[in-house]
Amino acid sequence: IALVGDSFAQGYCVDQKETIAGQLRKTFPTTVSAGYGGNGPLLILASLVEVLAKSKPKHVFWLHYSGNDLQDLDIREQVNTSVLRYHDTLLKMKPVRTSAIKMVSNILFLRNLRKNFRMNLKVKFKEFAVTKRSYELLEKVLKRAQGKVRSWGGQLHFVYLPALQELVDDNPDTKKWRRRVLSLVADLAIPAIDTTPNFSMNANPLSFFSCRSCHYNIFGYQLIVRAIKNHIKVGTENDRCTKLYG
């Protein structure tokens, strides 16, 4: 199993053993995470192509955080010309020659860029731009990721991680984003895990977060891990039925 994503995939705000990857290793010892703080969809794709393609994991879980992943495509990643050039290379399926050092440099640049945007523009979650191009780029990125994982015989899975604002605010825009993202994923025939209902079952969603502006706490990450494990279990059982009964 391999995870790709941003700081949620990396496991901010908890000890390493309490991250999603750390908890999954108790059941799946070879689980790895290529998640890194500051990653948006373009750099998540880059980490999948450059890092995971070497180990060829059977299952790759793309962790999509609703709080900024769509917005990254419009606000942050598109202002970095080097990332855009890299993005064009990836989507055109040309050979990738970007060095690991350059990739790390881009990742750090974007993390600092996001910090500057929030400090200088004082942007709030609901004010981030999400445009038609955001969805078009996300579709292209996921399609490319799906093709890459399939090329080594693996399966790409999509995991939707809700932001706290999405759980506590009655904002029609965030609900629209969620529906459209999950519809896009379904159209690509990528198995999806929407963890929003799992969080919403609790009367106090904040109990899954380290603070109002923070990442999940251990209980939030545990919830994600249970959803992933159940998803794998159901998939395994379906595969067995297919082999037995065609």
XYZ file of C-alpha atoms in Angstrom:
246
model
C 0.000 0.000 0.000
C 1.181 3.522 -0.779
C -0.294 6.907 0.115
C 0.073 10.142 -1.825
C -1.153 13.561 -0.782
C -0.221 16.623 1.209
C 0.410 17.184 4.927
C -2.596 15.012 5.825
C -0.949 12.079 4.063
C 2.326 12.962 5.776
C 0.541 13.037 9.129
C 0.919 16.519 10.598
C -0.031 17.046 14.276
C 0.531 13.459 15.459
C 3.455 11.114 16.129
C 4.686 9.019 13.214
C 3.077 5.829 14.516
C -0.297 7.614 14.699
C -0.308 8.840 11.084
C -2.440 7.088 8.482
C 0.595 5.207 7.167
C 1.815 4.424 10.684
C -1.518 2.905 11.671
C -1.892 0.988 8.409
C 1.530 -0.606 8.928
C 0.111 -2.543 11.868
C -1.949 -4.508 9.347
C 0.021 -3.862 6.159
C 3.719 -3.673 7.234
C 5.020 -2.489 3.853
C 2.804 0.606 3.717
C 4.660 3.722 2.559
C 3.675 7.359 2.276
C 4.868 9.829 -0.349
C 2.753 12.573 1.223
C 4.427 15.903 1.860
C 3.221 19.159 3.366
C 2.483 21.765 0.700
C 1.742 19.278 -2.083
C -1.110 20.071 -4.428
C -2.476 17.698 -7.092
C 0.338 18.458 -9.575
C 3.070 17.637 -7.072
C 1.127 14.649 -5.776
C 1.160 13.339 -9.342
C 4.870 14.097 -9.538
C 5.586 12.082 -6.386
C 3.552 9.183 -7.759
C 5.417 9.196 -11.080
C 8.910 9.742 -9.706
C 8.827 7.868 -6.411
C 6.173 5.150 -6.430
C 6.796 4.013 -9.997
C 10.006 2.427 -8.739
C 8.361 0.282 -6.043
C 5.132 -0.345 -7.998
C 2.718 -0.740 -5.034
C -0.408 -2.812 -5.620
C -2.682 -0.178 -4.096
C -2.147 3.588 -4.245
C -4.452 5.777 -2.158
C -4.737 9.375 -3.351
C -5.701 11.460 -0.300
C -7.643 14.529 -1.442
C -8.078 17.220 1.201
C -11.107 19.375 0.431
C -9.681 22.369 2.266
C -7.190 23.341 -0.429
C -6.449 20.700 -3.079
C -8.827 22.103 -5.690
C -7.760 25.635 -4.866
C -4.090 24.665 -5.228
C -4.716 24.063 -8.911
C -5.951 27.613 -9.479
C -4.235 29.778 -6.897
C -0.919 28.272 -5.977
C 0.511 25.767 -8.395
C -0.307 27.751 -11.521
C 1.776 30.731 -10.407
C 4.885 28.550 -10.268
C 6.030 28.282 -13.895
C 8.460 25.455 -13.149
C 5.626 23.357 -11.738
C 3.460 24.172 -14.748
C 6.198 23.027 -17.130
C 6.564 19.856 -15.099
C 2.792 19.411 -15.137
C 2.715 19.691 -18.929
C 5.439 17.058 -19.183
C 3.504 14.677 -16.947
C 0.158 15.097 -18.681
C 1.699 14.670 -22.133
C 3.285 11.442 -20.837
C 6.756 12.490 -21.873
C 9.846 11.129 -20.073
C 10.375 12.881 -16.749
C 13.872 14.201 -16.138
C 13.276 16.381 -13.090
C 15.789 15.617 -10.329
C 14.808 14.800 -6.764
C 16.504 17.996 -5.577
C 14.444 20.118 -7.951
C 11.263 18.360 -6.840
C 11.989 19.054 -3.172
C 12.756 22.658 -4.081
C 9.390 23.005 -5.823
C 7.560 21.451 -2.880
C 9.204 23.805 -0.399
C 8.519 26.747 -2.683
C 4.830 25.941 -2.801
C 4.610 25.513 0.945
C 6.160 28.942 1.460
C 3.990 30.362 -1.306
C 0.835 29.133 0.407
C 1.983 30.746 3.657
C 2.584 34.046 1.872
C -0.844 33.918 0.222
C -2.567 33.464 3.550
C -0.527 36.154 5.295
C -0.636 38.772 2.562
C -4.088 38.196 1.110
C -5.777 36.943 4.271
C -7.721 34.428 2.226
C -10.379 32.363 3.959
C -11.387 28.829 3.026
C -14.634 29.832 1.335
C -12.929 32.637 -0.610
C -10.500 30.408 -2.483
C -11.142 30.341 -6.208
C -12.484 27.119 -7.663
C -13.081 27.399 -11.375
C -13.997 25.166 -14.272
C -10.294 24.890 -15.024
C -9.706 23.534 -11.515
C -11.902 20.526 -12.268
C -10.459 20.077 -15.748
C -6.928 19.982 -14.378
C -7.904 17.640 -11.551
C -9.492 15.278 -14.074
C -6.352 15.282 -16.221
C -4.103 14.753 -13.224
C -6.170 11.852 -11.868
C -6.449 10.259 -15.292
C -2.683 10.421 -15.689
C -2.186 8.972 -12.210
C -4.651 6.188 -12.919
C -2.862 5.296 -16.146
C 0.525 5.266 -14.450
C -0.615 2.999 -11.617
C -2.342 0.664 -14.072
C 0.853 0.455 -16.122
C 2.519 -1.534 -13.328
C -0.598 -3.582 -12.539
C -1.719 -1.528 -9.542
C -4.985 0.107 -8.558
C -5.498 3.794 -7.786
C -8.010 4.656 -5.049
C -9.355 8.110 -4.202
C -9.923 9.155 -0.578
C -11.924 12.323 0.101
C -10.855 14.072 3.321
C -13.231 16.817 4.530
C -12.064 20.092 6.038
C -13.541 21.192 9.366
C -15.314 24.127 7.703
C -17.068 21.704 5.388
C -18.384 19.776 8.394
C -19.574 22.681 10.517
C -20.584 25.368 7.991
C -23.708 25.165 5.870
C -21.910 26.461 2.789
C -23.506 25.352 -0.511
C -20.255 25.961 -2.389
C -18.308 23.348 -0.423
C -21.106 20.815 -0.895
C -21.097 21.546 -4.624
C -17.302 21.056 -4.782
C -17.593 17.708 -3.022
C -20.351 16.413 -5.298
C -18.518 17.507 -8.418
C -15.173 16.046 -7.338
C -16.710 12.689 -6.434
C -18.691 12.663 -9.691
C -15.501 13.324 -11.620
C -13.773 10.444 -9.831
C -16.713 8.129 -10.528
C -16.635 9.024 -14.230
C -12.982 7.958 -14.298
C -13.967 4.631 -12.686
C -11.563 5.203 -9.793
C -12.704 3.446 -6.587
C -13.500 6.164 -4.057
C -13.801 6.487 -0.298
C -15.806 9.492 0.870
C -15.045 9.856 4.579
C -17.352 12.872 5.031
C -20.296 10.788 6.347
C -17.958 9.105 8.840
C -16.995 12.478 10.289
C -20.545 13.834 10.132
C -21.881 11.006 12.284
C -20.219 12.666 15.281
C -22.113 15.588 16.797
C -18.817 17.381 17.391
C -16.580 17.119 14.286
C -13.974 19.302 16.015
C -13.152 16.296 18.204
C -11.353 14.810 15.174
C -9.093 17.854 14.725
C -6.067 19.053 16.673
C -7.540 22.575 16.585
C -9.850 24.647 14.396
C -7.101 25.557 11.934
C -5.105 22.326 12.307
C -4.952 18.848 10.863
C -6.707 15.757 12.163
C -5.762 14.379 15.556
C -5.203 10.696 16.269
C -8.963 10.033 16.273
C -9.416 11.687 12.894
C -6.595 9.666 11.382
C -8.007 6.496 12.973
C -11.312 7.166 11.241
C -9.547 7.436 7.862
C -7.610 4.226 8.508
C -10.792 2.303 9.348
C -12.398 3.521 6.132
C -9.378 2.427 4.070
C -9.217 -0.980 5.748
C -12.926 -1.567 5.161
C -12.524 -0.493 1.539
C -9.692 -2.992 1.041
C -11.693 -5.743 2.770
C -14.744 -5.198 0.568
C -12.548 -5.104 -2.534
C -10.840 -8.353 -1.541
C -14.166 -10.085 -0.940
C -15.479 -8.898 -4.308
C -12.354 -10.227 -6.023
C -12.891 -13.626 -4.391
C -16.510 -13.739 -5.555
C -15.438 -12.823 -9.081
C -12.866 -15.630 -9.144
C -15.347 -18.155 -7.725
C -18.409 -17.286 -9.755
C -17.046 -15.237 -12.654
